[in-house]
Amino acid sequence: MFTDFRTLAETLPCGLIIADKAMNIEFINDFARSKILALPQDYQPSNLNDYTFFTTDMRRFDMDSCMRSMVEAGKRTFHKTLLVKSGKQEKLVYFSVNTFVQKGKKDLFLFNITDISDEMDCITHSPGTFGKGEYMIRNKIIGNDQKMQEIYRMISLAADSEVNVLVQGESGTGKELVADAIHGLSDRKNGPLVKVNCSAFSETLLESELFGHVKGSFTGAYKDKPGKFEMANGGTIFLDEIGEINQSIQVKLLRVIQEKTIERVGDNKSVKVDMRIVAATNKNLRELIKKDIFREDLFYRLNVFNIFMPSLRERHLDIPLLVDYFIEKFNTQTGKKVKGVNRDSLKLMMEYPWPGNIRELQNAIEHAFVLVNGNIIEMGDLPLELQSYSPARREPVTQSGEQNLSASVYYAESFKNKQSGRLKINREQLMGVLEMHDFNQTKTAEFLGISRVALWKKIKKFEI
Ligand SMILES: Nc1ncnc2c1ncn2[C@@H]1O[C@H](COP(=O)(O)OP(=O)(O)OP(=O)(O)O)[C@@H](O)[C@H]1O
Ligand SMILES: [Mg+2]
């Protein structure tokens, strides 16, 4: 019926790739090249490992080791739903692999890749899988830790409602990203998202920035100017560093929230505004209330829905994931081909307390990109502040004899049940520790203080 395989392959509405064990591409049909990998027409890709696929929980999918374990386990097929960057877009694909042997040739893999992005809506409704909103959030806000899962859930809930949201957390934890996600997922997404950094203005300027002014209302007010509240009409206003605003603006803000109207500085005409407020702060507002610096009534008006961002220290196991994410980001930006960080650097990154949180981690990787020689980031490429960090010196000494334990040991100890001494670790945490040790089971078992057999049982139980 078909003259040959090629004719059939070019007819099918799915990607077909044949590759050898080293993932060298021996055949690729046009659909895979143009629709899945988004390559230019005449471009012939040589190795499948040059393309990054992600699992649906945004981990980089390690094609090489997956295919190797498939062969080692004597399996001939493998199926998984994956994400792939296709040009500027991201596609959800159903990835199915079969091994076969061609006469006189080595083992070959046949990849069948079906684009299922348009079926996202169906997926949204099937329990147990991720929803569209969550998919969008996870694409921008990286993290697998239980605390982040909760944040994704809170963002979806906030987006579905109209209430004011207060995002709290240390500097660099992603508060602004949360505001972006809430707006982007809400019904107001086609309206404006207006951002005001409340700490960047003097008292008078902030007032005119927020509420606008009429000509001549103060020196320098040469013409009428609408404020940010008016500009945010129909959308969302993000009030960053809300803990910095003074008492008189706090009173005015309270009025805006209660009456949904504003008056420009120098004008007594009320203008109706319709916007949702997302406020953020790295200050402890309750402390400011106690000190009479922040109004309690305003706090309750803003804090209708509260999202508290965890520090990076509290979600250590997300570090390998974030490192990969930023490497990918800077590879795209700089055209470099950095593959990863070496073990010592990752270990140091896992131990370092990251006072500047994710922003500081991002800056560290960006710094390393300038210095990196080759495709693996090494200790010497990291900022000096990190290199000179010595956990043993900084770790609080609780009992004599413990002062030489590194943070990683404390970290491994944290998975032990205090009474029974048994290992208590969930799937995400185990994945993080495995990643940290390049999936070397001996080193992972050593790190966790368990036997290789015990580790193997866990890996099997979690179906890693
Ligand atoms: N979970 C995350 N995944 C990916 N990037 C992140 C994440 N969290 C933060 N970032 C990045 O880190 C930087 C700091 O994030 P953001 O500006 O949202 O922090 P912030 O909490 O508002 O900090 P500050 O209080 O200092 O304003 C940004 O470049 C942001 O893109
Ligand atoms: Mg911010």
Short mmCIF file of C-alpha atoms and ligand atoms in Angstrom, two decimals:
data_model
loop_
_atom_site.label_atom_id
_atom_site.label_comp_id
_atom_site.label_asym_id
_atom_site.label_seq_id
_atom_site.Cartn_x
_atom_site.Cartn_y
_atom_site.Cartn_z
CA MET A 1 0.00 0.00 0.00
CA PHE A 2 2.81 2.43 0.85
CA THR A 3 5.82 2.56 -1.41
CA ASP A 4 8.23 2.92 1.47
CA PHE A 5 8.62 3.96 5.08
CA ARG A 6 9.60 7.51 4.21
CA THR A 7 6.38 8.16 2.30
CA LEU A 8 4.38 6.88 5.25
CA ALA A 9 6.45 8.85 7.76
CA GLU A 10 5.97 12.12 5.88
CA THR A 11 2.20 11.51 5.67
CA LEU A 12 1.58 11.03 9.39
CA PRO A 13 0.46 13.99 11.54
CA CYS A 14 3.01 13.17 14.24
CA GLY A 15 6.76 13.41 14.73
CA LEU A 16 8.85 10.34 13.90
CA ILE A 17 12.52 10.12 14.77
CA ILE A 18 14.89 7.18 14.54
CA ALA A 19 18.05 7.46 16.63
CA ASP A 20 20.84 5.15 17.73
CA LYS A 21 21.89 4.46 21.34
CA ALA A 22 23.96 7.66 21.46
CA MET A 23 20.85 9.53 20.27
CA ASN A 24 22.40 10.32 16.87
CA ILE A 25 19.46 11.01 14.60
CA GLU A 26 19.29 8.62 11.63
CA PHE A 27 15.90 9.74 10.40
CA ILE A 28 13.51 12.58 11.25
CA ASN A 29 10.27 13.36 9.47
CA ASP A 30 9.23 16.86 8.54
CA PHE A 31 6.55 17.07 11.26
CA ALA A 32 9.12 16.39 14.01
CA ARG A 33 11.58 18.84 12.53
CA SER A 34 9.24 21.75 11.87
CA LYS A 35 6.27 21.27 14.23
CA ILE A 36 7.88 19.69 17.29
CA LEU A 37 11.47 20.97 17.34
CA ALA A 38 10.57 24.17 15.41
CA LEU A 39 13.68 23.96 13.22
CA PRO A 40 14.19 25.85 9.97
CA GLN A 41 13.24 24.00 6.82
CA ASP A 42 16.64 22.81 5.61
CA TYR A 43 18.15 22.25 9.01
CA GLN A 44 19.13 18.66 9.71
CA PRO A 45 19.44 18.02 13.47
CA SER A 46 22.19 15.59 14.37
CA ASN A 47 21.62 14.52 17.96
CA LEU A 48 18.42 14.35 19.99
CA ASN A 49 20.28 15.25 23.17
CA ASP A 50 20.72 18.77 21.79
CA TYR A 51 17.00 19.35 22.44
CA THR A 52 15.57 19.74 25.88
CA PHE A 53 12.38 18.04 26.91
CA PHE A 54 10.79 18.67 30.28
CA THR A 55 8.56 16.51 32.42
CA THR A 56 5.17 18.02 33.24
CA ASP A 57 6.45 19.03 36.68
CA MET A 58 9.09 21.06 34.85
CA ARG A 59 12.10 18.85 35.48
CA ARG A 60 14.53 18.42 32.66
CA PHE A 61 13.90 15.03 31.11
CA ASP A 62 17.14 13.11 30.91
CA MET A 63 16.67 11.29 27.62
CA ASP A 64 20.04 9.55 27.72
CA SER A 65 19.70 7.90 31.11
CA CYS A 66 16.04 7.10 30.50
CA MET A 67 16.84 5.22 27.28
CA ARG A 68 19.77 3.51 28.95
CA SER A 69 17.67 2.26 31.87
CA MET A 70 14.99 1.14 29.44
CA VAL A 71 17.51 -1.05 27.58
CA GLU A 72 19.12 -2.26 30.82
CA ALA A 73 15.73 -3.27 32.20
CA GLY A 74 15.07 -5.24 28.98
CA LYS A 75 12.05 -3.05 28.16
CA ARG A 76 11.19 -2.32 24.55
CA THR A 77 8.72 0.52 24.95
CA PHE A 78 8.45 3.71 26.99
CA HIS A 79 5.69 6.35 27.08
CA LYS A 80 5.52 9.71 28.81
CA THR A 81 3.82 13.08 28.52
CA LEU A 82 6.52 15.73 28.13
CA LEU A 83 6.93 19.41 27.40
CA VAL A 84 9.15 20.70 24.66
CA LYS A 85 10.15 24.25 23.78
CA SER A 86 9.06 24.76 20.22
CA GLY A 87 10.40 28.13 19.10
CA LYS A 88 8.84 30.68 21.45
CA GLN A 89 6.04 28.35 22.40
CA GLU A 90 5.90 25.35 24.65
CA LYS A 91 4.20 22.20 23.48
CA LEU A 92 2.76 19.37 25.43
CA VAL A 93 3.62 16.12 23.66
CA TYR A 94 2.90 12.45 24.09
CA PHE A 95 6.24 10.78 23.75
CA SER A 96 6.39 7.12 22.87
CA VAL A 97 9.58 5.15 22.22
CA ASN A 98 10.11 1.64 20.83
CA THR A 99 13.44 -0.12 20.44
CA PHE A 100 14.15 -2.29 17.48
CA VAL A 101 17.13 -3.95 15.86
CA GLN A 102 17.81 -3.48 12.21
CA LYS A 103 19.59 -6.29 10.42
CA GLY A 104 23.33 -5.92 10.71
CA LYS A 105 22.91 -2.73 12.68
CA LYS A 106 22.93 -1.72 16.31
CA ASP A 107 19.89 -1.12 18.51
CA LEU A 108 17.74 1.71 17.28
CA PHE A 109 15.00 3.77 18.90
CA LEU A 110 11.85 4.86 17.15
CA PHE A 111 10.36 7.98 18.73
CA ASN A 112 6.76 8.80 18.03
CA ILE A 113 5.91 12.30 19.26
CA THR A 114 2.30 13.47 19.16
CA ASP A 115 1.41 17.11 19.83
CA ILE A 116 -1.35 17.11 22.47
CA SER A 117 -1.19 20.83 23.40
CA ASP A 118 -4.70 21.39 22.08
CA GLU A 119 -6.00 18.74 24.42
CA MET A 120 -4.92 20.79 27.44
CA ASP A 121 -8.50 21.71 28.21
CA CYS A 122 -9.45 18.05 28.49
CA ILE A 123 -6.47 17.50 30.75
CA THR A 124 -7.58 20.38 32.94
CA HIS A 125 -10.74 18.53 33.75
CA SER A 126 -9.26 15.14 34.43
CA PRO A 127 -8.45 14.74 38.11
CA GLY A 128 -4.89 13.96 39.08
CA THR A 129 -3.26 15.86 36.23
CA PHE A 130 -2.20 19.47 36.19
CA GLY A 131 -4.56 22.21 35.11
CA LYS A 132 -3.89 24.85 32.48
CA GLY A 133 -3.43 27.57 35.08
CA GLU A 134 -1.02 25.52 37.05
CA TYR A 135 0.86 24.67 33.87
CA MET A 136 1.21 28.39 33.12
CA ILE A 137 2.31 29.24 36.64
CA ARG A 138 4.81 26.39 36.78
CA ASN A 139 6.32 27.53 33.54
CA LYS A 140 7.30 30.84 35.07
CA ILE A 141 7.58 30.14 38.78
CA ILE A 142 9.88 27.21 39.23
CA GLY A 143 9.66 24.92 42.23
CA ASN A 144 8.55 21.43 43.15
CA ASP A 145 8.63 21.65 46.91
CA GLN A 146 5.38 21.04 48.76
CA LYS A 147 5.43 24.70 49.83
CA MET A 148 5.49 25.77 46.19
CA GLN A 149 2.64 23.42 45.31
CA GLU A 150 0.64 25.27 47.91
CA ILE A 151 1.69 28.62 46.39
CA TYR A 152 0.47 27.47 42.93
CA ARG A 153 -2.85 26.50 44.47
CA MET A 154 -3.15 29.87 46.23
CA ILE A 155 -2.33 31.76 43.03
CA SER A 156 -5.09 29.90 41.15
CA LEU A 157 -7.58 30.60 43.92
CA ALA A 158 -6.62 34.29 44.07
CA ALA A 159 -6.85 34.60 40.28
CA ASP A 160 -10.35 33.15 40.30
CA SER A 161 -11.55 35.75 42.79
CA GLU A 162 -11.65 39.53 42.87
CA VAL A 163 -10.28 40.09 46.37
CA ASN A 164 -7.21 42.10 47.29
CA VAL A 165 -4.10 40.02 47.82
CA LEU A 166 -1.11 40.60 50.09
CA VAL A 167 2.08 38.79 49.08
CA GLN A 168 4.68 38.59 51.83
CA GLY A 169 8.14 37.10 51.90
CA GLU A 170 11.83 37.88 52.01
CA SER A 171 13.49 39.84 49.24
CA GLY A 172 14.00 37.87 46.04
CA THR A 173 11.48 35.11 46.78
CA GLY A 174 9.33 35.84 43.71
CA LYS A 175 6.60 38.14 45.06
CA GLU A 176 6.42 40.10 41.83
CA LEU A 177 6.16 36.88 39.82
CA VAL A 178 3.17 35.95 41.94
CA ALA A 179 1.51 39.28 41.17
CA ASP A 180 2.16 38.72 37.45
CA ALA A 181 0.64 35.23 37.62
CA ILE A 182 -2.46 36.35 39.53
CA HIS A 183 -3.13 39.07 36.98
CA GLY A 184 -2.29 36.84 34.01
CA LEU A 185 -4.69 34.12 35.11
CA SER A 186 -7.53 36.37 36.20
CA ASP A 187 -10.47 37.68 34.20
CA ARG A 188 -8.65 41.02 34.23
CA LYS A 189 -5.77 39.65 32.15
CA ASN A 190 -6.73 41.71 29.10
CA GLY A 191 -6.73 44.87 31.22
CA PRO A 192 -3.57 46.66 32.38
CA LEU A 193 -1.19 45.46 35.10
CA VAL A 194 0.24 48.62 36.61
CA LYS A 195 3.21 48.36 38.99
CA VAL A 196 4.23 50.95 41.55
CA ASN A 197 7.27 50.62 43.77
CA CYS A 198 6.09 52.58 46.80
CA SER A 199 9.59 52.95 48.24
CA ALA A 200 10.94 54.69 45.15
CA PHE A 201 9.14 58.03 45.66
CA SER A 202 9.09 60.83 48.18
CA GLU A 203 5.79 61.36 50.02
CA THR A 204 4.42 64.04 47.65
CA LEU A 205 5.60 62.29 44.54
CA LEU A 206 4.09 58.97 45.59
CA GLU A 207 0.76 60.63 46.22
CA SER A 208 0.74 62.20 42.77
CA GLU A 209 2.06 58.97 41.22
CA LEU A 210 -0.82 56.97 42.70
CA PHE A 211 -3.67 59.45 42.50
CA GLY A 212 -2.54 61.81 39.72
CA HIS A 213 -2.69 65.59 39.91
CA VAL A 214 -4.14 68.62 38.21
CA LYS A 215 -2.06 71.39 36.69
CA GLY A 216 -0.59 73.79 39.23
CA SER A 217 -1.43 71.67 42.29
CA PHE A 218 2.24 71.75 43.33
CA THR A 219 5.53 73.11 41.98
CA GLY A 220 6.38 71.04 38.95
CA ALA A 221 2.78 70.04 38.17
CA TYR A 222 2.77 71.60 34.70
CA LYS A 223 -0.19 69.70 33.36
CA ASP A 224 -2.99 67.35 34.43
CA LYS A 225 -1.74 63.82 34.95
CA PRO A 226 -3.70 60.65 35.72
CA GLY A 227 -2.41 58.50 38.54
CA LYS A 228 -1.59 54.80 38.53
CA PHE A 229 -4.98 53.90 40.02
CA GLU A 230 -6.72 55.45 37.02
CA MET A 231 -4.27 53.75 34.65
CA ALA A 232 -5.04 50.40 36.26
CA ASN A 233 -8.74 50.78 35.54
CA GLY A 234 -10.15 47.43 34.40
CA GLY A 235 -6.99 45.64 35.48
CA THR A 236 -4.69 45.10 38.45
CA ILE A 237 -2.45 47.45 40.40
CA PHE A 238 0.66 45.96 42.02
CA LEU A 239 1.72 48.00 45.04
CA ASP A 240 5.24 46.85 45.81
CA GLU A 241 6.95 47.60 49.14
CA ILE A 242 3.61 48.54 50.69
CA GLY A 243 5.25 48.61 54.15
CA GLU A 244 7.04 51.81 53.10
CA ILE A 245 4.00 54.07 52.63
CA ASN A 246 3.41 56.79 55.18
CA GLN A 247 0.33 57.33 57.32
CA SER A 248 -1.32 59.99 55.16
CA ILE A 249 -1.17 57.83 52.02
CA GLN A 250 -2.36 54.85 54.08
CA VAL A 251 -5.55 56.78 54.88
CA LYS A 252 -6.06 57.65 51.22
CA LEU A 253 -5.46 54.07 50.17
CA LEU A 254 -8.04 52.88 52.66
CA ARG A 255 -10.52 55.23 51.04
CA VAL A 256 -9.76 53.95 47.57
CA ILE A 257 -10.39 50.39 48.72
CA GLN A 258 -13.62 51.27 50.50
CA GLU A 259 -15.16 53.65 48.04
CA LYS A 260 -13.51 52.61 44.77
CA THR A 261 -12.99 56.26 43.89
CA ILE A 262 -9.95 58.53 43.79
CA GLU A 263 -9.36 62.25 43.72
CA ARG A 264 -6.42 63.69 41.84
CA VAL A 265 -4.11 65.90 43.92
CA GLY A 266 -5.45 69.47 43.73
CA ASP A 267 -8.88 68.36 42.54
CA ASN A 268 -12.03 67.57 44.48
CA LYS A 269 -13.78 65.68 41.72
CA SER A 270 -14.15 61.96 42.46
CA VAL A 271 -13.23 59.52 39.71
CA LYS A 272 -14.51 55.94 39.81
CA VAL A 273 -11.84 53.28 39.51
CA ASP A 274 -12.22 49.55 39.06
CA MET A 275 -9.07 47.63 39.84
CA ARG A 276 -7.85 44.78 41.98
CA ILE A 277 -4.98 45.46 44.36
CA VAL A 278 -2.10 43.05 44.79
CA ALA A 279 0.30 44.42 47.42
CA ALA A 280 3.70 43.04 48.40
CA THR A 281 6.15 43.56 51.20
CA ASN A 282 9.24 41.99 52.71
CA LYS A 283 8.46 43.68 56.04
CA ASN A 284 6.53 42.09 58.85
CA LEU A 285 3.38 44.24 58.73
CA ARG A 286 2.10 42.96 62.06
CA GLU A 287 5.28 44.28 63.68
CA LEU A 288 4.72 47.63 61.95
CA ILE A 289 1.15 47.68 63.27
CA LYS A 290 2.42 47.11 66.81
CA LYS A 291 4.80 50.03 66.37
CA ASP A 292 1.95 52.20 65.01
CA ILE A 293 3.71 52.56 61.69
CA PHE A 294 1.09 50.68 59.66
CA ARG A 295 -2.69 51.01 60.04
CA GLU A 296 -4.39 47.85 61.20
CA ASP A 297 -7.61 48.59 59.25
CA LEU A 298 -5.64 48.97 56.02
CA PHE A 299 -3.76 45.75 56.75
CA TYR A 300 -7.03 43.81 56.99
CA ARG A 301 -8.34 45.41 53.80
CA LEU A 302 -5.23 44.38 51.88
CA ASN A 303 -4.77 41.04 53.57
CA VAL A 304 -8.10 39.57 52.43
CA PHE A 305 -6.07 36.86 50.77
CA ASN A 306 -2.56 36.20 51.97
CA ILE A 307 0.27 34.48 50.13
CA PHE A 308 3.47 33.92 52.04
CA MET A 309 6.48 33.09 49.87
CA PRO A 310 8.91 30.59 51.37
CA SER A 311 12.60 31.50 51.47
CA LEU A 312 14.94 29.44 49.31
CA ARG A 313 16.46 27.98 52.49
CA GLU A 314 13.08 26.47 53.30
CA ARG A 315 12.95 24.73 49.95
CA HIS A 316 16.54 23.67 49.45
CA LEU A 317 15.58 20.74 47.27
CA ASP A 318 14.36 23.09 44.55
CA ILE A 319 17.91 24.41 44.08
CA PRO A 320 19.00 21.87 41.40
CA LEU A 321 15.80 22.56 39.50
CA LEU A 322 16.30 26.33 39.66
CA VAL A 323 19.97 26.00 38.69
CA ASP A 324 18.94 24.05 35.58
CA TYR A 325 16.25 26.59 34.79
CA PHE A 326 18.63 29.56 34.99
CA ILE A 327 21.33 27.72 32.99
CA GLU A 328 18.74 27.15 30.27
CA LYS A 329 17.70 30.80 30.45
CA PHE A 330 21.26 32.16 30.18
CA ASN A 331 22.14 29.64 27.46
CA THR A 332 19.32 31.12 25.41
CA GLN A 333 20.37 34.68 26.25
CA THR A 334 24.10 34.28 25.65
CA GLY A 335 24.22 31.51 23.05
CA LYS A 336 26.57 29.52 25.32
CA LYS A 337 26.09 25.78 25.75
CA VAL A 338 26.56 25.30 29.47
CA LYS A 339 25.38 21.85 30.50
CA GLY A 340 25.38 22.10 34.26
CA VAL A 341 27.34 22.68 37.44
CA ASN A 342 29.88 20.29 38.92
CA ARG A 343 29.17 18.36 42.10
CA ASP A 344 31.17 20.57 44.44
CA SER A 345 29.45 23.72 43.21
CA LEU A 346 26.00 22.18 43.54
CA LYS A 347 26.82 20.93 47.03
CA LEU A 348 27.96 24.41 48.01
CA MET A 349 24.80 25.89 46.53
CA MET A 350 22.72 23.46 48.55
CA GLU A 351 24.51 24.47 51.75
CA TYR A 352 24.62 28.23 51.24
CA PRO A 353 21.77 30.07 53.04
CA TRP A 354 20.86 32.39 50.11
CA PRO A 355 19.88 35.55 52.02
CA GLY A 356 18.90 37.14 48.68
CA ASN A 357 16.89 34.05 47.77
CA ILE A 358 16.15 33.23 44.11
CA ARG A 359 17.37 36.61 42.85
CA GLU A 360 20.75 35.90 44.43
CA LEU A 361 20.85 32.38 42.93
CA GLN A 362 19.99 33.80 39.53
CA ASN A 363 22.75 36.41 39.87
CA ALA A 364 25.24 33.70 40.91
CA ILE A 365 24.52 31.70 37.76
CA GLU A 366 24.71 34.83 35.62
CA HIS A 367 28.08 35.62 37.23
CA ALA A 368 29.27 32.07 36.53
CA PHE A 369 28.25 32.40 32.89
CA VAL A 370 30.73 35.25 32.48
CA LEU A 371 33.61 33.23 33.90
CA VAL A 372 32.79 29.69 32.79
CA ASN A 373 35.42 28.04 30.66
CA GLY A 374 33.91 25.08 28.87
CA ASN A 375 30.43 23.78 29.50
CA ILE A 376 30.44 22.94 33.20
CA ILE A 377 30.27 25.60 35.91
CA GLU A 378 32.93 25.06 38.55
CA MET A 379 33.51 26.48 42.05
CA GLY A 380 35.88 29.20 40.77
CA ASP A 381 33.12 30.52 38.47
CA LEU A 382 30.80 31.29 41.38
CA PRO A 383 30.73 34.68 43.17
CA LEU A 384 33.38 35.03 45.88
CA GLU A 385 30.71 35.41 48.53
CA LEU A 386 29.57 31.86 47.86
CA GLN A 387 33.05 30.43 47.46
CA SER A 388 34.12 31.84 50.81
CA TYR A 389 31.06 30.50 52.59
CA SER A 390 31.96 27.95 55.19
CA PRO A 391 28.91 26.20 56.63
CA ALA A 392 30.81 24.62 59.50
CA ARG A 393 31.80 28.06 60.72
CA ARG A 394 28.28 29.48 60.53
CA GLU A 395 26.23 26.50 61.59
CA PRO A 396 24.90 27.04 65.13
CA VAL A 397 26.76 24.70 67.43
CA THR A 398 24.25 22.79 69.51
CA GLN A 399 26.35 20.06 71.09
CA SER A 400 30.06 19.65 71.42
CA GLY A 401 31.46 17.55 68.60
CA GLU A 402 28.86 18.75 66.12
CA GLN A 403 30.69 21.87 65.02
CA ASN A 404 32.43 20.14 62.14
CA LEU A 405 29.26 18.77 60.57
CA SER A 406 28.51 20.47 57.30
CA ALA A 407 25.08 21.80 56.47
CA SER A 408 24.61 18.96 54.03
CA VAL A 409 24.83 16.52 56.90
CA TYR A 410 22.25 18.51 58.85
CA TYR A 411 20.25 18.51 55.68
CA ALA A 412 20.50 14.72 55.30
CA GLU A 413 19.73 14.35 59.00
CA SER A 414 16.52 16.31 58.51
CA PHE A 415 15.06 13.33 56.65
CA LYS A 416 15.51 11.08 59.65
CA ASN A 417 12.69 10.43 62.08
CA LYS A 418 14.01 11.67 65.43
CA GLN A 419 12.79 8.66 67.43
CA SER A 420 13.16 5.69 65.10
CA GLY A 421 16.06 7.06 63.04
CA ARG A 422 14.22 5.79 59.92
CA LEU A 423 14.41 7.74 56.70
CA LYS A 424 11.35 9.87 56.01
CA ILE A 425 11.58 11.35 52.55
CA ASN A 426 9.01 12.08 49.85
CA ARG A 427 9.38 11.59 46.10
CA GLU A 428 10.30 15.21 45.31
CA GLN A 429 12.88 15.31 48.07
CA LEU A 430 14.46 12.06 46.92
CA MET A 431 14.56 13.31 43.32
CA GLY A 432 16.35 16.45 44.56
CA VAL A 433 18.97 14.46 46.46
CA LEU A 434 19.48 12.12 43.49
CA GLU A 435 19.89 15.10 41.17
CA MET A 436 22.34 16.65 43.57
CA HIS A 437 24.47 13.51 43.25
CA ASP A 438 24.13 13.17 39.48
CA PHE A 439 21.84 10.17 40.02
CA ASN A 440 24.75 8.21 41.46
CA GLN A 441 23.01 5.77 43.79
CA THR A 442 26.07 4.93 45.90
CA LYS A 443 26.72 8.59 46.67
CA THR A 444 23.02 9.29 47.30
CA ALA A 445 22.77 6.34 49.70
CA GLU A 446 25.93 7.48 51.48
CA PHE A 447 24.57 11.02 51.77
CA LEU A 448 21.29 9.82 53.24
CA GLY A 449 23.05 7.34 55.53
CA ILE A 450 21.15 4.30 54.22
CA SER A 451 22.19 1.14 52.38
CA ARG A 452 22.06 0.94 48.59
CA VAL A 453 19.35 -1.70 48.83
CA ALA A 454 17.22 0.60 51.00
CA LEU A 455 17.71 3.40 48.49
CA TRP A 456 16.86 1.10 45.60
CA LYS A 457 13.61 0.10 47.36
CA LYS A 458 12.67 3.77 47.75
CA ILE A 459 13.43 4.48 44.09
CA LYS A 460 11.24 1.57 43.10
CA LYS A 461 8.46 2.60 45.49
CA PHE A 462 8.37 6.13 44.08
CA GLU A 463 8.69 4.80 40.52
CA ILE A 464 11.58 7.16 39.83
N1 LIG B 1 10.29 30.46 41.63
C1 LIG B 1 10.99 31.18 40.74
N2 LIG B 1 11.26 30.66 39.53
C2 LIG B 1 11.99 31.37 38.64
N3 LIG B 1 12.45 32.60 38.83
C3 LIG B 1 12.20 33.17 40.00
C4 LIG B 1 11.44 32.51 41.02
N4 LIG B 1 11.31 33.33 42.06
C5 LIG B 1 11.96 34.45 41.75
N5 LIG B 1 12.50 34.37 40.51
C6 LIG B 1 13.32 35.40 39.85
O1 LIG B 1 14.08 36.04 40.87
C7 LIG B 1 14.07 37.45 40.72
C8 LIG B 1 13.43 38.08 41.94
O2 LIG B 1 12.03 37.81 41.94
P1 LIG B 1 10.96 38.93 42.37
O3 LIG B 1 11.37 40.27 41.83
O4 LIG B 1 9.61 38.43 42.04
O5 LIG B 1 11.22 38.89 43.95
P2 LIG B 1 10.57 39.79 45.09
O6 LIG B 1 10.10 38.86 46.12
O7 LIG B 1 9.61 40.75 44.48
O8 LIG B 1 11.86 40.55 45.65
P3 LIG B 1 11.94 42.03 46.37
O9 LIG B 1 11.27 41.91 47.68
O10 LIG B 1 13.42 42.22 46.50
O11 LIG B 1 11.29 42.98 45.43
C9 LIG B 1 13.32 37.73 39.44
O12 LIG B 1 14.26 37.86 38.39
C10 LIG B 1 12.47 36.52 39.23
O13 LIG B 1 12.21 36.30 37.87
MG MG B 2 9.76 42.83 44.23
#
